[in-house]
Short mmCIF file of C-alpha atoms in Angstrom, two decimals:
data_model
loop_
_atom_site.label_atom_id
_atom_site.label_comp_id
_atom_site.label_asym_id
_atom_site.label_seq_id
_atom_site.Cartn_x
_atom_site.Cartn_y
_atom_site.Cartn_z
CA MET A 1 0.01 0.02 0.10
CA ASN A 2 1.45 3.31 -0.93
CA LEU A 3 1.82 6.27 1.71
CA ARG A 4 -1.03 8.15 -0.19
CA HIS A 5 -3.55 5.50 0.55
CA LEU A 6 -1.86 5.09 4.06
CA SER A 7 -2.26 8.67 4.88
CA LEU A 8 -6.06 8.63 3.41
CA LEU A 9 -6.72 5.85 5.70
CA ALA A 10 -5.02 7.54 8.76
CA LEU A 11 -6.98 10.57 8.21
CA MET A 12 -10.57 8.89 7.83
CA ALA A 13 -9.63 6.77 10.97
CA LEU A 14 -8.62 9.90 12.94
CA LEU A 15 -12.15 11.64 11.83
CA MET A 16 -14.02 8.48 12.73
CA GLY A 17 -12.44 8.50 16.10
CA LEU A 18 -13.00 11.96 16.78
CA ALA A 19 -16.69 11.58 15.95
CA THR A 20 -16.88 8.56 18.35
CA VAL A 21 -15.35 10.55 21.05
CA SER A 22 -17.59 13.59 20.49
CA CYS A 23 -20.77 11.23 20.39
CA SER A 24 -19.43 9.30 23.35
CA ARG A 25 -18.95 12.10 25.78
CA GLN A 26 -22.44 13.80 24.63
CA GLY A 27 -23.82 10.31 25.20
CA GLU A 28 -22.53 10.19 28.85
CA LEU A 29 -24.68 13.36 29.32
CA LEU A 30 -27.72 12.37 27.58
CA ASP A 31 -27.52 8.92 29.34
CA THR A 32 -28.93 10.85 32.43
CA VAL A 33 -31.96 11.84 30.41
CA PRO A 34 -34.87 9.56 30.13
CA ALA A 35 -36.45 8.82 26.54
CA ASP A 36 -40.16 10.06 27.85
CA VAL A 37 -39.10 13.43 28.15
CA SER A 38 -41.24 16.05 26.18
CA ALA A 39 -38.30 18.01 24.96
CA VAL A 40 -34.57 17.66 25.04
CA ALA A 41 -31.72 19.74 23.86
CA THR A 42 -27.98 19.96 23.51
CA VAL A 43 -26.34 23.25 23.76
CA ASP A 44 -22.76 24.21 23.08
CA PHE A 45 -22.74 27.29 25.50
CA LYS A 46 -19.23 28.31 24.70
CA LYS A 47 -20.04 28.39 21.01
CA LEU A 48 -23.16 30.16 21.54
CA CYS A 49 -21.48 32.92 23.42
CA GLU A 50 -18.67 33.35 20.66
CA ALA A 51 -21.46 33.46 18.03
CA SER A 52 -22.89 36.29 20.22
CA GLY A 53 -19.46 38.48 20.62
CA ILE A 54 -18.60 36.87 24.06
CA THR A 55 -15.24 34.77 24.66
CA PHE A 56 -14.36 32.64 27.58
CA THR A 57 -11.14 33.37 29.13
CA SER A 58 -9.32 32.41 32.40
CA GLU A 59 -10.11 35.94 33.87
CA GLY A 60 -13.68 35.90 33.00
CA ILE A 61 -15.53 36.87 29.68
CA LYS A 62 -14.38 39.35 27.08
CA ALA A 63 -17.13 41.04 25.13
CA ASP A 64 -16.95 42.59 21.83
CA ASP A 65 -17.15 46.42 21.82
CA LYS A 66 -20.48 46.20 20.30
CA ILE A 67 -22.01 44.61 23.15
CA ASN A 68 -19.70 45.10 26.05
CA GLY A 69 -21.98 47.79 27.58
CA GLY A 70 -24.73 45.50 27.82
CA VAL A 71 -22.97 42.71 29.46
CA ARG A 72 -23.27 44.15 33.08
CA GLY A 73 -24.65 43.47 36.28
CA ASP A 74 -25.67 39.87 37.65
CA LEU A 75 -25.49 38.71 33.95
CA ARG A 76 -21.73 39.78 33.55
CA GLU A 77 -20.94 38.20 37.14
CA MET A 78 -22.62 35.02 36.10
CA LEU A 79 -20.70 34.68 32.89
CA ASP A 80 -17.43 35.44 34.27
CA ARG A 81 -17.74 32.71 37.00
CA MET A 82 -18.83 30.39 34.19
CA ALA A 83 -15.77 31.31 32.04
CA ARG A 84 -13.29 30.87 35.02
CA LEU A 85 -15.02 27.55 35.73
CA ASP A 86 -14.59 26.35 32.12
CA SER A 87 -11.33 27.32 31.74
CA GLU A 88 -9.97 25.54 34.71
CA GLY A 89 -11.66 22.25 33.62
CA VAL A 90 -14.01 22.34 36.74
CA ALA A 91 -17.13 22.57 34.59
CA ASP A 92 -17.63 21.80 30.96
CA PHE A 93 -20.15 24.21 29.07
CA SER A 94 -19.48 22.97 25.72
CA ARG A 95 -21.76 20.47 26.41
CA VAL A 96 -25.18 21.29 28.12
CA ALA A 97 -28.30 19.14 28.13
CA VAL A 98 -31.64 20.88 28.57
CA ALA A 99 -34.71 18.74 29.07
CA VAL A 100 -38.51 19.23 29.66
CA ALA A 101 -40.14 16.26 31.63
CA GLY A 102 -43.55 14.88 31.06
CA ASP A 103 -44.74 16.73 34.43
CA GLY A 104 -43.58 20.00 32.97
CA ALA A 105 -40.28 20.32 35.10
CA GLN A 106 -37.07 21.57 33.56
CA TYR A 107 -33.57 20.57 33.92
CA VAL A 108 -30.31 21.69 32.91
CA THR A 109 -27.19 19.53 33.18
CA PHE A 110 -23.60 19.57 32.57
CA ALA A 111 -20.49 17.73 33.54
CA ILE A 112 -18.26 18.82 36.37
CA SER A 113 -14.87 17.49 37.76
CA ASP A 114 -14.33 19.05 40.98
CA TYR A 115 -17.28 20.02 43.25
CA GLY A 116 -15.00 21.88 45.85
CA LYS A 117 -13.48 24.11 43.15
CA LEU A 118 -16.94 24.74 41.94
CA LYS A 119 -18.46 25.81 45.25
CA GLU A 120 -15.33 28.08 45.66
CA GLN A 121 -15.69 29.75 42.19
CA ALA A 122 -19.42 30.06 42.46
CA GLY A 123 -18.84 32.05 45.91
CA GLU A 124 -21.96 33.92 47.00
CA TRP A 125 -23.52 33.60 43.72
CA LEU A 126 -25.13 30.38 44.78
CA GLU A 127 -26.76 30.15 48.16
CA TRP A 128 -25.34 26.56 49.53
CA GLN A 129 -27.83 24.29 51.64
CA PRO A 130 -27.06 21.28 53.64
CA ASP A 131 -26.52 18.26 51.70
CA ALA A 132 -29.59 16.09 50.78
CA ASP A 133 -30.20 12.57 49.57
CA GLY A 134 -26.51 12.39 48.44
CA TYR A 135 -26.44 15.55 46.56
CA HIS A 136 -24.95 19.06 47.31
CA VAL A 137 -27.48 21.32 47.31
CA ALA A 138 -27.98 25.30 46.41
CA ASP A 139 -30.82 27.58 46.16
CA VAL A 140 -30.71 29.70 42.92
CA GLY A 141 -34.10 31.34 43.61
CA ASP A 142 -37.22 31.84 41.39
CA GLY A 143 -38.06 28.05 42.01
CA CYS A 144 -34.70 26.84 40.75
CA THR A 145 -32.37 24.50 42.91
CA PHE A 146 -28.98 23.64 41.92
CA LEU A 147 -27.66 19.92 42.55
CA CYS A 148 -24.38 18.53 42.33
CA SER A 149 -22.80 15.07 42.14
CA SER A 150 -19.16 14.27 42.06
CA SER A 151 -19.18 14.44 38.15
CA GLN A 152 -22.38 16.09 37.21
CA ALA A 153 -24.54 19.35 38.06
CA TRP A 154 -28.14 19.95 37.58
CA LEU A 155 -30.34 22.95 37.76
CA VAL A 156 -34.01 21.95 38.42
CA ASN A 157 -36.87 24.15 37.88
CA ASP A 158 -40.63 24.20 38.45
CA VAL A 159 -40.72 21.13 40.79
CA ARG A 160 -43.47 20.79 43.20
CA GLY A 161 -41.98 19.55 46.37
CA SER A 162 -38.44 17.95 46.78
CA ALA A 163 -35.91 18.97 43.75
CA THR A 164 -33.65 15.96 44.89
CA LYS A 165 -36.67 13.38 44.82
CA ALA A 166 -37.48 14.86 41.40
CA LEU A 167 -34.28 14.37 39.97
CA GLU A 168 -34.11 10.89 41.40
CA GLY A 169 -37.09 9.95 39.48
CA LEU A 170 -35.85 11.40 36.41
CA LEU A 171 -32.68 9.41 36.80
CA LYS A 172 -34.39 6.28 37.64
CA ARG A 173 -36.32 6.56 34.39
CA ALA A 174 -33.17 7.25 32.37
CA GLY A 175 -31.69 4.18 33.89
CA GLU A 176 -34.69 2.11 32.36
CA MET A 177 -34.83 3.96 28.75
CA PRO A 178 -32.25 6.82 28.35
CA VAL A 179 -32.82 9.09 25.19
CA THR A 180 -29.74 7.65 23.71
CA LYS A 181 -31.54 4.25 23.06
CA LEU A 182 -33.51 6.48 20.30
CA ASP A 183 -30.96 6.11 17.58
CA GLY A 184 -32.55 8.93 15.37
CA VAL A 185 -33.08 11.20 18.15
CA MET A 186 -29.44 10.67 19.57
CA GLN A 187 -27.90 11.22 16.24
CA ALA A 188 -29.66 14.74 15.90
CA LEU A 189 -28.72 15.75 19.46
CA SER A 190 -25.16 14.82 18.94
CA ARG A 191 -24.34 17.15 15.87
CA GLU A 192 -21.79 19.62 16.23
CA ASN A 193 -23.90 22.77 16.18
CA ILE A 194 -24.54 25.72 18.40
CA ALA A 195 -27.68 23.92 19.51
CA ASN A 196 -29.83 20.98 18.85
CA ILE A 197 -33.19 20.10 20.05
CA ALA A 198 -35.76 17.15 19.78
CA VAL A 199 -39.50 17.69 20.69
CA ALA A 200 -41.67 14.80 21.00
CA SER A 201 -45.16 14.54 19.30
CA GLY A 202 -47.82 15.91 21.48
CA PHE A 203 -45.61 18.78 22.97
CA ILE A 204 -47.88 21.64 21.80
CA SER A 205 -51.00 19.75 23.59
CA PHE A 206 -49.01 19.41 26.75
CA ALA A 207 -47.74 23.06 26.66
CA THR A 208 -51.28 24.43 26.03
CA ASP A 209 -53.50 22.32 27.97
CA LYS A 210 -51.20 20.44 29.90
CA LYS A 211 -52.27 16.88 28.41
CA SER A 212 -49.27 14.69 28.53
CA ASP A 213 -49.00 11.71 26.06
CA THR A 214 -46.48 9.85 28.21
CA GLU A 215 -48.64 6.64 27.83
CA ILE A 216 -47.14 6.24 24.28
CA PRO A 217 -43.91 4.82 24.26
CA ALA A 218 -41.19 7.24 23.39
CA GLN A 219 -39.90 4.58 20.46
CA ASP A 220 -43.28 5.24 18.97
CA LYS A 221 -43.63 8.73 18.85
CA GLU A 222 -42.74 11.17 16.11
CA TRP A 223 -40.10 13.61 16.89
CA ASN A 224 -39.37 17.10 15.64
CA VAL A 225 -35.55 17.75 15.79
CA ALA A 226 -34.03 21.11 14.92
CA SER A 227 -30.41 22.49 14.85
CA LEU A 228 -29.07 26.14 15.32
CA ASN A 229 -25.61 27.21 13.95
CA THR A 230 -23.79 30.08 12.06
CA GLY A 231 -23.21 30.48 8.30
CA ALA A 232 -20.07 31.24 6.56
CA ASP A 233 -21.76 34.55 5.51
CA ASN A 234 -22.24 35.68 9.33
CA SER A 235 -25.85 34.34 9.03
CA LEU A 236 -27.67 32.13 11.53
CA VAL A 237 -29.08 29.04 10.21
CA ALA A 238 -31.76 26.73 11.66
CA GLU A 239 -32.65 23.40 10.01
CA TRP A 240 -35.49 20.80 11.27
CA GLU A 241 -37.04 17.76 10.36
CA THR A 242 -39.80 15.27 11.49
CA MET A 243 -38.67 11.86 11.90
CA GLN A 244 -39.43 8.68 13.73
CA SER A 245 -37.37 7.81 16.84
CA THR A 246 -35.18 5.61 14.56
CA GLY A 247 -34.15 8.67 12.28
CA ARG A 248 -36.40 8.11 9.32
CA THR A 249 -37.90 11.36 7.87
CA VAL A 250 -41.64 11.82 8.25
CA LYS A 251 -43.41 14.02 5.57
CA VAL A 252 -45.62 16.47 6.96
CA LYS A 253 -49.43 14.93 6.39
CA GLY A 254 -51.55 17.20 4.32
CA MET A 255 -48.92 19.31 2.57
CA GLN A 256 -47.98 19.64 -1.12
CA ASN A 257 -45.83 21.99 -3.37
CA ILE A 258 -46.79 25.69 -3.63
CA ASN A 259 -48.53 26.73 -6.95
CA PRO A 260 -45.53 29.11 -8.07
CA ALA A 261 -48.00 30.83 -10.41
CA LEU A 262 -49.44 32.80 -7.33
CA LEU A 263 -45.99 34.72 -6.80
CA ALA A 264 -47.01 36.67 -9.83
CA TYR A 265 -49.67 38.47 -7.62
CA VAL A 266 -46.96 39.68 -5.29
CA PRO A 267 -45.88 43.25 -5.86
CA GLU A 268 -42.14 43.52 -5.75
CA ASP A 269 -42.06 45.99 -2.95
CA TYR A 270 -43.89 43.74 -0.56
CA SER A 271 -41.45 42.78 2.40
CA VAL A 272 -43.42 39.86 4.12
CA THR A 273 -44.43 36.97 2.13
CA PHE A 274 -45.90 33.53 3.21
CA ALA A 275 -47.10 30.73 1.19
CA ALA A 276 -47.83 26.97 2.01
CA GLY A 277 -49.38 24.21 -0.26
CA LEU A 278 -52.23 22.37 1.78
CA THR A 279 -54.57 19.38 1.32
CA PRO A 280 -57.59 18.94 3.40
CA GLU A 281 -55.57 16.22 5.43
CA PHE A 282 -53.65 19.07 6.97
CA ASN A 283 -53.85 19.13 10.77
CA TRP A 284 -55.15 22.51 12.06
CA LYS A 285 -55.51 21.25 15.55
CA PRO A 286 -52.14 22.77 16.92
CA LEU A 287 -53.22 26.13 15.47
CA GLU A 288 -56.57 25.93 17.23
CA GLN A 289 -54.64 25.16 20.65
CA LEU A 290 -52.23 27.94 20.17
CA ALA A 291 -54.96 30.48 19.42
CA LEU A 292 -56.92 29.19 22.34
CA ALA A 293 -53.75 29.54 24.61
CA VAL A 294 -52.88 33.00 23.45
CA GLY A 295 -55.90 34.59 22.81
CA GLY A 296 -58.42 32.89 25.05
CA PHE A 297 -62.13 32.36 24.48
CA GLN A 298 -62.55 35.19 21.65
CA ALA A 299 -59.74 33.52 19.73
CA GLY A 300 -61.20 30.09 20.18
CA ALA A 301 -64.67 31.30 19.00
CA PHE A 302 -62.96 32.74 15.87
CA MET A 303 -61.34 29.33 15.17
CA ALA A 304 -64.48 27.72 15.55
CA VAL A 305 -66.09 30.01 12.91
CA VAL A 306 -63.04 29.89 10.38
CA ASN A 307 -62.23 25.96 10.96
CA PRO A 308 -64.63 24.81 8.16
CA PHE A 309 -63.06 27.11 5.67
CA LEU A 310 -59.51 26.19 6.77
CA GLU A 311 -60.23 22.59 6.38
CA SER A 312 -61.71 22.76 2.93
CA ILE A 313 -58.48 24.33 1.30
CA ASN A 314 -57.02 22.10 -1.18
CA GLY A 315 -54.00 24.05 -2.85
CA SER A 316 -52.12 27.10 -2.10
CA VAL A 317 -52.44 29.70 0.51
CA LEU A 318 -50.55 33.08 0.00
CA ILE A 319 -50.15 35.89 2.43
CA ALA A 320 -48.00 38.95 1.48
CA ALA A 321 -47.74 42.45 2.91
CA LYS A 322 -45.87 45.61 3.09
CA PRO A 323 -45.97 48.32 6.10
CA LEU A 324 -46.93 51.73 5.09
CA SER A 325 -45.29 53.68 8.07
CA GLU A 326 -42.55 52.97 10.53
CA TYR A 327 -45.20 52.39 13.29
CA ALA A 328 -46.76 49.44 11.31
CA LEU A 329 -45.10 46.74 13.31
CA ALA A 330 -45.21 48.24 16.77
CA GLU A 331 -48.82 49.40 16.73
CA GLY A 332 -50.46 46.68 14.58
CA ASP A 333 -52.98 49.24 12.80
CA PRO A 334 -54.44 47.58 9.81
CA SER A 335 -54.50 50.98 7.93
CA ASP A 336 -50.72 50.77 8.20
CA TRP A 337 -50.37 47.89 5.89
CA ASP A 338 -51.09 46.91 2.35
CA PHE A 339 -51.67 43.28 2.07
CA ILE A 340 -52.86 40.51 -0.28
CA VAL A 341 -54.46 36.88 0.92
CA MET A 342 -55.23 34.25 -1.39
CA ALA A 343 -56.50 30.62 -0.62
CA HIS A 344 -57.60 27.87 -2.76
CA MET A 345 -60.96 26.43 -1.88
CA PRO A 346 -64.20 25.06 -3.42
CA GLN A 347 -66.55 27.63 -4.90
CA ASP A 348 -69.15 26.98 -2.47
CA LYS A 349 -66.98 27.86 0.34
CA ILE A 350 -65.83 31.10 -1.33
CA ASN A 351 -69.39 31.81 -2.00
CA SER A 352 -70.29 31.36 1.84
CA LEU A 353 -67.63 33.49 3.03
CA MET A 354 -68.50 36.19 0.52
CA THR A 355 -72.16 36.03 1.97
CA MET A 356 -70.91 36.05 5.53
CA ILE A 357 -68.59 39.22 4.93
CA ALA A 358 -71.40 40.97 3.09
CA THR A 359 -73.71 40.38 5.95
CA MET A 360 -71.09 41.68 8.41
CA MET A 361 -70.60 44.71 6.39
CA SER A 362 -74.22 45.50 6.16
CA THR A 363 -74.55 45.09 9.93
CA ALA A 364 -71.94 47.55 10.42
CA GLY A 365 -73.60 50.11 8.24
CA ILE A 366 -71.01 49.57 5.25
CA ALA A 367 -72.33 49.14 1.77
CA PRO A 368 -69.92 47.07 -0.49
CA SER A 369 -70.00 47.63 -4.26
CA VAL A 370 -68.97 45.31 -7.13
CA ASN A 371 -66.35 46.28 -9.61
CA GLU A 372 -66.02 45.28 -13.47
CA ASP A 373 -64.06 42.23 -12.47
CA GLY A 374 -66.93 40.84 -10.33
CA MET A 375 -64.76 41.52 -7.05
CA MET A 376 -66.71 43.06 -3.88
CA VAL A 377 -65.07 46.42 -2.95
CA VAL A 378 -65.32 47.30 0.71
CA PRO A 379 -64.12 50.57 1.87
CA GLN A 380 -62.18 49.93 5.15
CA TYR A 381 -59.12 51.30 6.96
CA GLY A 382 -59.12 54.29 4.77
CA LYS A 383 -58.55 52.33 1.57
CA ASN A 384 -60.64 49.62 -0.56
CA LEU A 385 -60.61 45.96 0.23
CA TYR A 386 -61.13 43.83 -2.79
CA ILE A 387 -62.54 40.72 -2.14
CA GLY A 388 -63.70 37.58 -4.40
CA ASN A 389 -63.01 34.85 -6.66
CA VAL A 390 -59.46 35.01 -8.11
CA ASP A 391 -58.77 32.00 -10.52
CA GLY A 392 -60.38 29.60 -7.94
CA TYR A 393 -58.90 31.35 -4.93
CA LEU A 394 -60.43 33.12 -2.41
CA GLY A 395 -58.93 36.69 -2.64
CA ILE A 396 -58.60 39.48 -0.28
CA SER A 397 -56.29 42.56 -0.88
CA THR A 398 -55.75 46.18 -0.51
CA LYS A 399 -54.92 46.37 -4.16
CA GLU A 400 -56.66 45.11 -7.25
CA PHE A 401 -55.52 41.72 -8.13
CA ASP A 402 -53.01 41.56 -10.99
CA ASN A 403 -50.83 38.22 -12.18
CA SER A 404 -48.56 40.10 -13.95
CA ARG A 405 -46.07 41.43 -11.45
CA ASN A 406 -42.44 40.61 -11.03
CA ASN A 407 -40.41 39.86 -7.82
CA SER A 408 -37.44 37.85 -6.58
CA LEU A 409 -39.51 35.19 -4.71
CA ALA A 410 -38.99 32.14 -6.84
CA PRO A 411 -35.67 30.77 -5.55
CA THR A 412 -37.45 30.50 -1.98
CA PHE A 413 -40.80 29.39 -2.82
CA VAL A 414 -40.55 27.21 -5.94
CA ASN A 415 -40.62 23.54 -5.36
CA LYS A 416 -41.34 24.05 -1.43
CA ASP A 417 -44.27 22.81 0.58
CA MET A 418 -43.94 26.07 2.74
CA ALA A 419 -41.84 29.33 2.46
CA PHE A 420 -41.60 32.53 4.06
CA ALA A 421 -39.61 35.45 3.42
CA THR A 422 -39.03 39.01 4.67
CA ALA A 423 -36.86 41.89 5.25
CA PHE A 424 -36.82 44.05 8.54
CA PRO A 425 -35.52 47.62 8.22
CA MET A 426 -33.63 48.61 11.22
CA ASP A 427 -31.82 51.82 12.29
CA GLY A 428 -28.60 52.99 10.56
CA GLY A 429 -29.22 51.38 7.10
CA VAL A 430 -29.42 47.80 8.56
CA THR A 431 -31.57 45.19 7.43
CA ILE A 432 -32.48 41.66 8.63
CA ASP A 433 -33.49 39.29 5.90
CA ALA A 434 -35.10 36.14 6.97
CA SER A 435 -36.16 33.06 4.81
CA VAL A 436 -37.84 29.96 5.83
CA SER A 437 -38.61 26.99 3.52
CA MET A 438 -39.69 23.30 3.91
CA THR A 439 -40.34 20.36 1.69
CA SER A 440 -40.71 16.86 2.32
CA GLY A 441 -40.54 17.22 6.16
CA LYS A 442 -37.22 18.86 6.12
CA GLY A 443 -36.86 22.63 6.53
CA GLN A 444 -34.39 25.41 6.88
CA ALA A 445 -34.53 29.21 8.43
CA LYS A 446 -31.79 31.64 7.79
CA PHE A 447 -31.56 34.91 9.13
CA LYS A 448 -28.88 37.31 7.76
CA VAL A 449 -28.19 41.09 8.76
CA ASP A 450 -27.26 43.31 5.80
CA GLY A 451 -25.53 46.69 6.61
CA THR A 452 -23.05 45.75 9.26
CA ASP A 453 -20.00 43.49 9.79
CA SER A 454 -21.26 42.01 12.89
CA PRO A 455 -22.31 38.50 12.89
CA THR A 456 -26.29 38.07 13.10
CA LEU A 457 -26.32 36.54 16.50
CA MET A 458 -23.99 39.29 17.69
CA TYR A 459 -26.24 42.08 16.28
CA LEU A 460 -29.31 40.61 17.47
CA LEU A 461 -28.03 40.28 21.12
CA SER A 462 -26.84 43.87 20.89
CA ILE A 463 -30.26 44.98 20.29
CA LEU A 464 -31.63 43.02 23.09
CA LEU A 465 -28.90 44.01 25.66
CA SER A 466 -29.50 47.66 24.65
CA LYS A 467 -33.34 47.44 25.74
CA SER A 468 -32.72 45.53 28.94
#
């Protein structure tokens, strides 16, 4: 065998070895997380900080000038202590696991090497209590308890009763079946990203009405997995997919490719566009639950009225808009927006909606008219709303419908089941561009800041810190 082949084999062996070590060390942490959790994530906290302009050093953190003034007070003290603990090898913040259990309790855990040094470095930051049930215990406040064994630390939150008993229960279930036994989920959580997350099916039901599906074995659930990382162009990139626990991708039921012909109705200067291809099999239940949780009874009543129309959609849905003033986003006044909505549905449903709208307008003392294209014209928000059947679509717009417009949406929307694109203008000539697309169960979201040399995550953090 020649040297070239030998070198190639050696390189492959080295890369495989590194991958195995990485997965093994990640696995040791995830071995303590049971497979029956509602959600679990792995976070490279050091990489997250670095992407935000914060570097760990032996003296504490070093913050980029663009955000340095915002990292202050308790936040600065906490990050300084974490940086020193990490640099001394006392705690490993490059691999942090976060879990939400079936009862709603939240856990954060990471590896430690020396409890004594950790306690010394933590100083008065943690209020240490007498040891309990074999754990070193500290009160963090706000319902959080910090627990340490000789090799691992846990932050336990929102637990009714004893945090140590709750943790023991979690570890007992992990001993019976850890999340590492779910091959596909484990692979997703072990990837070298800033963050990886896996959310079990039924999580939205649990989050909104506390109905858990823990009776369904974890290996039989579908999981929504996602990752977060930085792109080579200073962007922030998230990728996700729905999978079985084995890792097999599951296509979202009730979705199909967007009809690209709809894009021709969107004016070039519209800055927000969303489209999706749907069939009557699409599951609207999570949207109903979310609306009820966020908007209460009124939102629930509204969803009950529109549900029959939503469930009849068989084709594409398009929503596009542009703000007409700098206050449009902050105040949410419909008069500050131009918009277009199109949804493909049966003619009888379109007729029923038109009748409903006409009745509502009449009750409010508004008399709609009909233009030469057969569109209902409703004076509203200081402008006209055009409502009617547009080539088999229910159409609602503040402008007359025209399918000969030009824009640059095709690369994001064509051959996709769902897509979203927008550009947010910020102060100083900066624009935040965002695009989201999904097809065949896999999706990607990308956020990019233009007009500044700051990485996207750092820029977003600087805005948050400046307002804190």
